[in-house]
Coordinates of C-alpha atoms in Angstrom, one line a residue:
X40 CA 132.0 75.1 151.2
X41 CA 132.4 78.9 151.2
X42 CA 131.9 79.4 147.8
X43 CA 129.1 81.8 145.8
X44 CA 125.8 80.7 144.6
X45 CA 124.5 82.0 141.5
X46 CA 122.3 83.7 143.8
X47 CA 124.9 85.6 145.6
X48 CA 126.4 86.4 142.3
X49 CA 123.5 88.2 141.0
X50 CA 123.5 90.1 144.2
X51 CA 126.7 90.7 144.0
X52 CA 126.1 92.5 140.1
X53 CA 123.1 94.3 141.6
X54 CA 125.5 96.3 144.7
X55 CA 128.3 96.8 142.8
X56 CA 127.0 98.7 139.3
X57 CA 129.3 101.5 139.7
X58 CA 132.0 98.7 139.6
X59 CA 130.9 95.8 137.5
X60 CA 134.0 95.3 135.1
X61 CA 136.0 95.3 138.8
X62 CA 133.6 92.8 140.5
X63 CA 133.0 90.6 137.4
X64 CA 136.7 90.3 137.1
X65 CA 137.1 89.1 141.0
X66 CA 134.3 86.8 140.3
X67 CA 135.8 84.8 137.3
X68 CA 139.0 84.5 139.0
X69 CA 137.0 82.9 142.0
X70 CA 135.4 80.6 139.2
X71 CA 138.8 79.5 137.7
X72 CA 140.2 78.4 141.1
X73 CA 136.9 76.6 141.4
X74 CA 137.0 74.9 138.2
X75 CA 140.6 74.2 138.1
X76 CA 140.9 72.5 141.2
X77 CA 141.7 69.0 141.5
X78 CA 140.2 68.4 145.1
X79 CA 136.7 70.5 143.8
X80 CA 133.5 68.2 143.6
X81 CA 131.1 68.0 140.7
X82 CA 128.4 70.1 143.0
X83 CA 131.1 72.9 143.0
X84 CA 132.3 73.2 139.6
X85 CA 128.8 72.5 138.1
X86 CA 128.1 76.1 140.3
X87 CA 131.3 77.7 138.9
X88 CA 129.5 76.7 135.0
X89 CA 125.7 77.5 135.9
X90 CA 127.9 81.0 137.1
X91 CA 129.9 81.1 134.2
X92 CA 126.9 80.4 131.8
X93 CA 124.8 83.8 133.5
X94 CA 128.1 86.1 132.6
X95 CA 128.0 84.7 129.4
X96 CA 124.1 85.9 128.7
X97 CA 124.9 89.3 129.8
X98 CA 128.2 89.4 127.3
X99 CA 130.8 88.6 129.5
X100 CA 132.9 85.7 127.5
X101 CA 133.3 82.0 128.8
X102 CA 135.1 80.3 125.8
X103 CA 137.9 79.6 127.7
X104 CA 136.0 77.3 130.4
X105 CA 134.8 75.0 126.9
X106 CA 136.6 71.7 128.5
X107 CA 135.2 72.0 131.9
X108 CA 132.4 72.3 130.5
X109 CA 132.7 68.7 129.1
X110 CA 133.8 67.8 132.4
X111 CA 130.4 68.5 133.6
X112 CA 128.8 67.3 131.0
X113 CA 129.7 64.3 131.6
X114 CA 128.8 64.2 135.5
X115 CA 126.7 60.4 136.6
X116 CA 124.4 63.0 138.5
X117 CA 121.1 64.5 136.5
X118 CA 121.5 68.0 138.2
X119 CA 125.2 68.3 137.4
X120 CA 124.6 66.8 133.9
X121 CA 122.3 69.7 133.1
X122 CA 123.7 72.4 134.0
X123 CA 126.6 71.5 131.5
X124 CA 124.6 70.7 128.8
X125 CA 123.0 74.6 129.4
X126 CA 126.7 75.9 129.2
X127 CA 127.8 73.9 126.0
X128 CA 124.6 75.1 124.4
X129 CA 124.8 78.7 125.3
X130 CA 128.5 78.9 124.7
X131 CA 129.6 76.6 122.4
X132 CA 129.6 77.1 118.3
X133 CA 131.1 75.7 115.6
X134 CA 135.0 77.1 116.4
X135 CA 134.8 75.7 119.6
X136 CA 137.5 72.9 119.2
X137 CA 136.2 70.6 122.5
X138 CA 132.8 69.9 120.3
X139 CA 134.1 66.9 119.1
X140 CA 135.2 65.6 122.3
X141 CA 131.3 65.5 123.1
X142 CA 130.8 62.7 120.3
X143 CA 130.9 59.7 122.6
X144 CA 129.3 61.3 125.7
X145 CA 126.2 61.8 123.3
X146 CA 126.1 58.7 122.2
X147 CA 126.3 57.8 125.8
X148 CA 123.3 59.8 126.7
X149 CA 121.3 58.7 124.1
X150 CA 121.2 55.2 125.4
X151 CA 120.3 56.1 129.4
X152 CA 117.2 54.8 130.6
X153 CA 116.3 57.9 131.9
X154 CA 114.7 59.7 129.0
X155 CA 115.1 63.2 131.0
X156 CA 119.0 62.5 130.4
X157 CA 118.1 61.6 126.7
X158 CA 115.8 65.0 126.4
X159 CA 118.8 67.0 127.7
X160 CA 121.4 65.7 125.7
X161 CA 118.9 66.0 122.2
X162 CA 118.4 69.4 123.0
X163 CA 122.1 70.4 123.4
X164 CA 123.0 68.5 120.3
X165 CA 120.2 71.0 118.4
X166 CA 122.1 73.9 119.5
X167 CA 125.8 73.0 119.4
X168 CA 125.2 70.7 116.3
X169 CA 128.2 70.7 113.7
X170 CA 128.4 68.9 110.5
X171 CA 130.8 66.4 112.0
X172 CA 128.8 66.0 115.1
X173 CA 125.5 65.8 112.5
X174 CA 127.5 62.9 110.1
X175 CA 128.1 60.4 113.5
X176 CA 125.3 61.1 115.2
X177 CA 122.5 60.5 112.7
X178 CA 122.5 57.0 112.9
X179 CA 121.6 56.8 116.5
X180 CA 119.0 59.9 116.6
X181 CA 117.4 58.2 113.6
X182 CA 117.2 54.9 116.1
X183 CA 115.6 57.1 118.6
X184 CA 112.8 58.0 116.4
X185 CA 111.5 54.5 117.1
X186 CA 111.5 54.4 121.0
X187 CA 109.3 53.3 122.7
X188 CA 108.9 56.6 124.7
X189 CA 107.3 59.5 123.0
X190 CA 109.1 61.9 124.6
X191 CA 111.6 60.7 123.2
X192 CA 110.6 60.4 119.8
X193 CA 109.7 63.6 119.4
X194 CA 112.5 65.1 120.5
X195 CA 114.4 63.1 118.0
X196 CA 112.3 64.1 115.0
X197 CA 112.6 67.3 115.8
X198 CA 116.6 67.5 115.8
X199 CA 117.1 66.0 112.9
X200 CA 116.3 69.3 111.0
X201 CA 119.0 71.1 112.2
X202 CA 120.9 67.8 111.4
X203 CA 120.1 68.0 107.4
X204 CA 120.5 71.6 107.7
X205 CA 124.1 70.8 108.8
X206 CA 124.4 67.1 107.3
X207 CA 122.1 67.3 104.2
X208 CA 123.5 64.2 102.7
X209 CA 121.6 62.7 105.4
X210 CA 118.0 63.2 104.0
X211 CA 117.8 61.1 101.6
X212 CA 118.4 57.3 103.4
X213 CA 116.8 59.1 106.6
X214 CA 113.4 60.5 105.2
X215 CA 111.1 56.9 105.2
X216 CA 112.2 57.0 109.0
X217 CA 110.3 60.7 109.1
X218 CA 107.9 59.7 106.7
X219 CA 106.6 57.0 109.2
X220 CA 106.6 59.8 112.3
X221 CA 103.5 61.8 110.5
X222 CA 101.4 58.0 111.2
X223 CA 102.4 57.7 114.6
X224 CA 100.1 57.0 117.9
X225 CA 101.2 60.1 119.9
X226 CA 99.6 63.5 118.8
X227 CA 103.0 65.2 119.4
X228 CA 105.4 63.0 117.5
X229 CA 103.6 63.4 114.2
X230 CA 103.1 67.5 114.8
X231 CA 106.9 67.2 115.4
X232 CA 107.1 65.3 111.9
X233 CA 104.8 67.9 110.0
X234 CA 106.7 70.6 111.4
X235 CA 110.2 69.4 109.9
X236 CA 108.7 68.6 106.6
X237 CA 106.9 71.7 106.1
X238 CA 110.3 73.8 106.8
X239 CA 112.1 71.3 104.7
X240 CA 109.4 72.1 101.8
X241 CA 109.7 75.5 102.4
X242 CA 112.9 75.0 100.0
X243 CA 111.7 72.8 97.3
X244 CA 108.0 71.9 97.8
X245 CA 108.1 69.4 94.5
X246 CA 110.3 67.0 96.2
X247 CA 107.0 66.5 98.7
X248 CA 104.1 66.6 96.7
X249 CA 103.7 62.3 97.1
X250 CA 103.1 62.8 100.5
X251 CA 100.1 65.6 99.4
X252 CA 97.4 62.5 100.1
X253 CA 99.3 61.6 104.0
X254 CA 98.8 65.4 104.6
X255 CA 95.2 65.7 103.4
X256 CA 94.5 62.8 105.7
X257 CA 95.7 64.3 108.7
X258 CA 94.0 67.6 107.6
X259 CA 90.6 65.5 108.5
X260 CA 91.3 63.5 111.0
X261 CA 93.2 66.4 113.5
X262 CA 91.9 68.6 116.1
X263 CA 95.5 70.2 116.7
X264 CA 95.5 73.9 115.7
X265 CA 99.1 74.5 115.6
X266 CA 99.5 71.3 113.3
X267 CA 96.5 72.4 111.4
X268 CA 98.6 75.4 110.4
X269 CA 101.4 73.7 109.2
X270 CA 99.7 71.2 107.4
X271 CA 97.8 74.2 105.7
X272 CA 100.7 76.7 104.9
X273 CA 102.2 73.1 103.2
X274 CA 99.3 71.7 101.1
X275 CA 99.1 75.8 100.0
X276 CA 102.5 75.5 98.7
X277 CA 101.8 72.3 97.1
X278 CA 98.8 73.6 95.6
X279 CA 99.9 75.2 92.4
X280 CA 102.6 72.4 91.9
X281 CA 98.9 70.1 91.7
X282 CA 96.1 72.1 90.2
X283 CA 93.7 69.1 91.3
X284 CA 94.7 69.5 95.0
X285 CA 93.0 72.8 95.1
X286 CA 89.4 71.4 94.1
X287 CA 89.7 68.4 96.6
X288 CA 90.8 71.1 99.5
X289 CA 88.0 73.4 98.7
X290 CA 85.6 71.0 101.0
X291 CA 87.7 70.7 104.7
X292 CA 88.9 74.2 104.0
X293 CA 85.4 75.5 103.6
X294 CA 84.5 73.5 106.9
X295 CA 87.6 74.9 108.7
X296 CA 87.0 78.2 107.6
X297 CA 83.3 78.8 108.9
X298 CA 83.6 77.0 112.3
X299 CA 87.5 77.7 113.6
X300 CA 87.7 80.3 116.6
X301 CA 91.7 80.1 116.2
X302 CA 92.1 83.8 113.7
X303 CA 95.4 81.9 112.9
X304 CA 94.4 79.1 111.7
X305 CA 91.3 81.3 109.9
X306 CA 94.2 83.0 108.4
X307 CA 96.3 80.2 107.3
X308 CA 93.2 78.5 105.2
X309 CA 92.8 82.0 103.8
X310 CA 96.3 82.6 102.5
X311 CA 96.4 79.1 101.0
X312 CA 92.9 79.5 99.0
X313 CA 95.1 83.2 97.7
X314 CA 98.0 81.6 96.4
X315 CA 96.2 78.2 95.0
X316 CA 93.1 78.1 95.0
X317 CA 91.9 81.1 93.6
X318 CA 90.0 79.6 90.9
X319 CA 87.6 77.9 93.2
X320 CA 84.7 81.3 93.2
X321 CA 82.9 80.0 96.2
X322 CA 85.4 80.2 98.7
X323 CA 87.3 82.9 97.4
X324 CA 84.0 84.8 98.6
X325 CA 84.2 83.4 101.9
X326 CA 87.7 84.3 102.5
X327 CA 86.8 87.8 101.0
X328 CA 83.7 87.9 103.5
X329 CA 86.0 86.5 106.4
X330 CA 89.0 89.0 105.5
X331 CA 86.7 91.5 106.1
X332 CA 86.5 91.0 109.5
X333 CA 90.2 91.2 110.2
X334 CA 90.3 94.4 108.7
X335 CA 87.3 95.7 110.8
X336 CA 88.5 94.4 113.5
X337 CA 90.3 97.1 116.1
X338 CA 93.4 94.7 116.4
X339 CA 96.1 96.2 113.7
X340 CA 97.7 92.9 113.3
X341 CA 94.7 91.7 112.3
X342 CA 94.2 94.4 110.4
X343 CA 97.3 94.9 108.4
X344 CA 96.8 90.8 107.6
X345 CA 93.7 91.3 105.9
X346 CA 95.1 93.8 103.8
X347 CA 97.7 91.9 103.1
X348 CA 95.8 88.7 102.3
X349 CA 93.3 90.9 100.0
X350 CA 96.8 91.7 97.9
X351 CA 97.1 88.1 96.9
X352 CA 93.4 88.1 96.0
X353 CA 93.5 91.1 93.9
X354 CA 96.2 89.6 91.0
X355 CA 93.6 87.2 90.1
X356 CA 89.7 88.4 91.5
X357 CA 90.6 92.3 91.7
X358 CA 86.5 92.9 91.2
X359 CA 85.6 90.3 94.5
X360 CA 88.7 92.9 96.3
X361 CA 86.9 95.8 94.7
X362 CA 83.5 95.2 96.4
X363 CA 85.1 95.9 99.6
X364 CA 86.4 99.6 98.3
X365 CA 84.9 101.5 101.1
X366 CA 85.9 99.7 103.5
X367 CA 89.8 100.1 101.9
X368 CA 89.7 103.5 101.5
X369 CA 89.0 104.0 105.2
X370 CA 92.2 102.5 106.0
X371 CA 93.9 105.5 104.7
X372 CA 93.0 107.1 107.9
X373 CA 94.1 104.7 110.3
X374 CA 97.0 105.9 112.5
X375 CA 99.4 103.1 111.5
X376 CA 101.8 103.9 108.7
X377 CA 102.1 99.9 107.7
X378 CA 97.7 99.8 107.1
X379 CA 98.2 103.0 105.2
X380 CA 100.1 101.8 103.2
X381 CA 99.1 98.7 102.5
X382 CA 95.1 99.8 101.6
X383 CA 96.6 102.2 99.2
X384 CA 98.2 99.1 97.4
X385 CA 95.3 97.7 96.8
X386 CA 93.6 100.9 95.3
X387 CA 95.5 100.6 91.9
X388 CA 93.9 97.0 91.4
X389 CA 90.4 98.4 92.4
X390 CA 90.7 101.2 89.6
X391 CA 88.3 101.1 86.4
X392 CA 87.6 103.8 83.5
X393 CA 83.9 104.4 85.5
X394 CA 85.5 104.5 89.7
X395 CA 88.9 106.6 88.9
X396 CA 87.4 109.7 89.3
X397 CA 85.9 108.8 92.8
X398 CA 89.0 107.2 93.7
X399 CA 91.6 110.0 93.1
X400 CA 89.0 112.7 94.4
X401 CA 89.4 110.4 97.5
X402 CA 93.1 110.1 97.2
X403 CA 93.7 114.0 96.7
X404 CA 91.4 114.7 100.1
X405 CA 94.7 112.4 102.1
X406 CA 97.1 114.1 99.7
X407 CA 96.0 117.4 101.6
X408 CA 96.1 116.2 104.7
X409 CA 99.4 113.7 104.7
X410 CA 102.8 114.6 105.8
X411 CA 106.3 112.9 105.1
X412 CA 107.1 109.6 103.0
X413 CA 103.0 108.9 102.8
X414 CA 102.3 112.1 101.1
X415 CA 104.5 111.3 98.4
X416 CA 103.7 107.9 98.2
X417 CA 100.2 109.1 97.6
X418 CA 100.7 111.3 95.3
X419 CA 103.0 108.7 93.3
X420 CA 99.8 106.2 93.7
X421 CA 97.7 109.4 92.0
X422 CA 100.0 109.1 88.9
X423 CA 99.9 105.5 89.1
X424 CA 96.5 105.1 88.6
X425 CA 95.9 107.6 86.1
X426 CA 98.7 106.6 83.6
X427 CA 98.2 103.0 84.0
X428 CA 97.9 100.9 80.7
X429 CA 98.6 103.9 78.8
X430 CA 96.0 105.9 80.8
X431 CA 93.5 103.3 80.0
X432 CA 91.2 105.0 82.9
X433 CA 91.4 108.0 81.8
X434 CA 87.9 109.1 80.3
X435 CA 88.8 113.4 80.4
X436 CA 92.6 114.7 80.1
X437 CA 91.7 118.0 80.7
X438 CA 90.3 116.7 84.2
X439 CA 93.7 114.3 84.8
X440 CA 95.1 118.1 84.1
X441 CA 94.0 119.8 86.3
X442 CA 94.8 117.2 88.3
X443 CA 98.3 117.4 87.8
X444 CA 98.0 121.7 88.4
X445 CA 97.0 121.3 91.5
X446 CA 99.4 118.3 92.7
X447 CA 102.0 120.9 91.7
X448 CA 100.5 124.2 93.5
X449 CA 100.6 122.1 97.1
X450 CA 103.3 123.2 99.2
X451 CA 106.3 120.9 100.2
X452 CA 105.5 119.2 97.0
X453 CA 108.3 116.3 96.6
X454 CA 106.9 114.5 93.4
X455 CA 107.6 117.5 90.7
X456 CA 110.2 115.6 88.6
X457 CA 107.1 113.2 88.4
X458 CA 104.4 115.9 87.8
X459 CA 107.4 117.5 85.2
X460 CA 107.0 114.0 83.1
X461 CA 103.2 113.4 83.2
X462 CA 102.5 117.3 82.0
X463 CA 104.5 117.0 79.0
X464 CA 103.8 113.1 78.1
X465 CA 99.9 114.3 78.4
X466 CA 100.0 117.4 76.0
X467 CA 102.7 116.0 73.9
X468 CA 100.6 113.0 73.1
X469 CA 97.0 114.1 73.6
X470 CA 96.2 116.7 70.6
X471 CA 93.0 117.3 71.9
X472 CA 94.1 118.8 75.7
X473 CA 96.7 120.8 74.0
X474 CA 94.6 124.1 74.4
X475 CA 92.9 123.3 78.0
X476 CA 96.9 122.3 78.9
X477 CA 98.7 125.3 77.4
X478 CA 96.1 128.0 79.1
X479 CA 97.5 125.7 82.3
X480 CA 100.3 126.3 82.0
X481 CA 100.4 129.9 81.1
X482 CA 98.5 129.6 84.5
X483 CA 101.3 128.1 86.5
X484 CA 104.0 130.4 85.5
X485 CA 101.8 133.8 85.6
X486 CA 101.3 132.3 89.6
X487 CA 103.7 134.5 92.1
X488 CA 103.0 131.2 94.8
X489 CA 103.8 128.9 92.7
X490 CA 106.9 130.8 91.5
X491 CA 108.1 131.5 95.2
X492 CA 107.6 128.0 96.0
X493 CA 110.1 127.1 92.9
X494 CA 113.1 129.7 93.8
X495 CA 112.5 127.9 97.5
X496 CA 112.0 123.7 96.3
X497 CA 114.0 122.0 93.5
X498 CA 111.2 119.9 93.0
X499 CA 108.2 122.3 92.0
X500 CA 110.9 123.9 90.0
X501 CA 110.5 121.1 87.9
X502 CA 107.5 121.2 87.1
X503 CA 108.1 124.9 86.1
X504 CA 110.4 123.7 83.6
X505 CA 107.6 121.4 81.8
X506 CA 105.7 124.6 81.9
X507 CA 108.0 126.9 80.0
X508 CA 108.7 124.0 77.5
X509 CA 105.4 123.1 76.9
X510 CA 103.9 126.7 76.4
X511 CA 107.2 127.4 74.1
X512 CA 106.7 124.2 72.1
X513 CA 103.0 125.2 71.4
X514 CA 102.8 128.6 71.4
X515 CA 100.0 129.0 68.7
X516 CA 97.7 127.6 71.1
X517 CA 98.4 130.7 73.2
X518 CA 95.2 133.2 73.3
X519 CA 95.3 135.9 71.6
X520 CA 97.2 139.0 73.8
X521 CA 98.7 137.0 76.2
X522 CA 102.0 136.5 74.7
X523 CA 103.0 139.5 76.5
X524 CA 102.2 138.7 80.1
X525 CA 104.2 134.7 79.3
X526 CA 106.6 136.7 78.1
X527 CA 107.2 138.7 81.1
X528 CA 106.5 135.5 83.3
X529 CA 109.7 133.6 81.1
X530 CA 112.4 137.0 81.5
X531 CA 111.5 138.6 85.1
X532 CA 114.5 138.8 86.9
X533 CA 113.3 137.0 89.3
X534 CA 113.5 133.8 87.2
X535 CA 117.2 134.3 87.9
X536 CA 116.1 132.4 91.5
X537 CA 115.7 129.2 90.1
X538 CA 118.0 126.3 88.7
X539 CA 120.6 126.9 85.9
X540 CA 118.6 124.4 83.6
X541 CA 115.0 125.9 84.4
X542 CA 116.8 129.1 83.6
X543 CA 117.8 128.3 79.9
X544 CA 114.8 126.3 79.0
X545 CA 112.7 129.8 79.9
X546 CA 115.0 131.5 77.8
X547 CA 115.2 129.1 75.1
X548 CA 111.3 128.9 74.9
X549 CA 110.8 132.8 75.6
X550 CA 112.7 132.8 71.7
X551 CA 110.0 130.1 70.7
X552 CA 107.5 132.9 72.0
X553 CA 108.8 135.6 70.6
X554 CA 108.9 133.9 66.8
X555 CA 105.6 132.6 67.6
X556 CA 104.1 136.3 68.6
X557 CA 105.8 137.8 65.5
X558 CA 104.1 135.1 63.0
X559 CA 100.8 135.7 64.5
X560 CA 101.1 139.8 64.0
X561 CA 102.5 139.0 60.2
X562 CA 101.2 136.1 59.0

């Protein structure tokens, strides 16, 4: 009769902080002689487990209590009974040997008339479930789908997904026993039923595309959000598996869409029409128009899943995504790293040969302002663009040039070995910007910042090594006199600052120079 509550426990923990290890130590020995007792009542060792079970949440181990446990697992009373069933489930995994002692005192359970005792012992299963416990046990959980009670039922049907997850031999002969939970007369049960299929689909959705007509019915006929969601996110996934259960979704979608307050469920319809339904024009616009609410809205979550949803959209309608390009662009300001970066995914599907211009003006305006991974993440997404498709986009080289100079006269500039390649793919390649790129590069290494800035960062050093290359490799296209002054740029000791490899390619091509300077005086 003198011994502690949970209460006095916690207490306990709270006065003695300075000397927890000491007093937990005390207090499982105190528990040991309570459980071990023969002369103790259910009442007391039931205490010594709800104790035992609140050491265990704050890391304090209880294995070694696993068969008394049982013991009160097994106790006639409901108050007993449930505490037990709290210790096996926090407690108890699938090394715990006493698990398969709990076999018969389940099946037990499962046939009390008190569906609170049922309840209990279907949610313990769900958390201590093994694949032996899962192989004798399916039989009678699939009998308590069809009780009477719905409580009940929905319980069961929920459980048996962790039992094929741990028993999946046992979805095949079980399944028409599911099957008949999505047409049953409580609103719970079948939102249990949907809930289990849809993660079950999750896997394989072809092996559930027969039930695609059961689900569309439900998608009419229910007022339930949450099972409006699932049924949504599973008829998406069915959707490109059935091209022609896109067009007959396109009607409740469009209804769901323009009347539900629930932004999840507004979401879910959304995703689905992105990843099946995007060939259906007239409600890709209204998730387009509703998307842009989310990403106007001041919520971030909301935010950063328009963005996201506008991704899936792009792949296939990048010109509906493109209409919204203001509005995209802006995110690049937002505080959150996660919108920035997701806006400026989309700006490489928004691109054409008449909007790049405006676009990487825009970019370049962030590039000046960013700091850290973003910077160079824009700057990469300035490349990106421009070189796309064989720099499709690209109406002026001598503009994407310039360009490219003054990405590499920013300080701090981490992208150079990037810069390094697009200089000398663009001049190599591109005949015509030969002249416009060689007086840019004479530029480059003539500049005293931009040479500081090399003997400091090994990046822009790279870019000083496309420079001496290029202007080596087409030294006729030099202006006449300023051989010398390159010259001087290629051997000043100061060059001796930068890598061993930028070093030899400035020697290498001050040779190239010097041949080139002494055909041009005696042709």
């Amino acid at each position: 009769m003198f011994e502690k509550t949970l209460s006095d426990l916690v207490k306990g923990l709270r006065s003695n902080k300075r000397r927890e290890s000491e007093f937990v130590s005390k207090c499982i020995a105190e528990i040991k002689d309570e459980l071990s007792g023969k002369d103790k009542s259910q009442q007391v060792k039931s205490n010594a487990v709800l104790k035992l079970t609140y050491l265990q949440m704050l890391g304090y181990d209880m294995s070694w209590a696993s068969f008394y446990i049982v013991e009160v697992m097994s106790s006639p009373g409901f108050a007993q009974k449930r505490i037990g069933y709290l210790g096996a489930s926090v407690s108890y995994n699938d090394d715990t040997e006493v698990v398969l002692l709990c076999t018969n005192m389940f099946k037990k359970d499962f046939s009390s008339s008190q569906q609170y005792e049922v309840g209990l012992a279907i949610n313990c299963l769900a958390n201590i479930c093994t694949t032996d416990l899962a192989r004798d046990l399916v039989s009678d959980i699939v009998t308590l789908m069809g009780s009477n009670r719905a409580y009940v039922r929905k319980k069961a049907v929920l459980v048996m997904y962790k039992i094929f997850l741990k028993f999946p031999d046992a979805l095949r002969p079980s399944f028409p026993k599911l099957k008949e939970k999505l047409e049953d007369r409580d609103t719970s049960a079948v939102s249990c039923a949907v809930n289990v299929i849809c993660e079950l689909a999750r896997k394989n959705p072809q092996n559930y595309l027969a039930l695609a007509p059961l689900f569309f019915k439900l998608l009419t006929v229910t007022a339930n959000n949450w099972m409006l969601i699932k049924i949504v996110k599973l008829l998406g996934a069915l959707c490109p598996l059935e091209p022609r259960l896109g067009k007959k979704l396109v009607e409740p979608l469009t209804n769901i869409i323009q009347t539900t307050p629930a932004k999840s469920l507004l979401y879910e319809c959304i995703h689905t029409v992105s990843v099946g339904m995007t060939q259906h024009l007239a409600i890709v616009q209204l998730s387009m128009d509703k998307l842009k609410g989310f990403v106007e809205d001041e919520d971030q979550n909301l935010k950063y899943l328009g963005l996201l949803a506008m991704g899936n959209f792009m792949k296939v309608h990048p010109r509906v995504v493109s209409e919204h390009k203001v509005m995209i662009l802006k995110c690049l300001d937002d505080e959150d790293a996660t919108i920035k970066h997701r806006a400026l995914d989309l700006v490489s599907g928004m691109v054409t040969r008449k909007n790049l211009q405006d676009i990487v003006r825009i970019l370049m305006d962030h590039v000046t302002g960013a700091e850290g991974s973003f910077r160079t993440t824009l700057v990469d997404k300035v490349i990106e663009v421009c070189s796309a498709n064989g720099y499709a986009a690209v109406s002026s080289f001598e503009w994407y040039t310039s360009i490219l100079c003054k990405l590499a006269r920013m300080p701090g500039m981490a992208n150079g070995r990037q810069i390094k390649q697009q200089l000398m793919d663009v001049v190599i390649r591109v005949k015509a910007v030969r002249p416009f790129g060689i007086r840019s590069m004479v530029e480059l290494l003539e500049d005293d910042d931009m040479f500081g800035q090399s003997s400091r960062d090994v990046a822009a050093a790279e870019i000083m090594y496309a420079a001496a290359w290029l202007v080596g490799e087409f030294a006729h296209f030099l202006d006449d006199g300023s051989h010398t002054g390159v010259m001087r740029a290629l051997l000043s000791p100061k060059a001796l600052s930068l890598p061993e490899h930028v070093q030899a390619v400035y020697v290498h091509n001050a040779l190239k120079l010097l041949v080139s300077a002494s055909r041009t005086e005696n042709p």
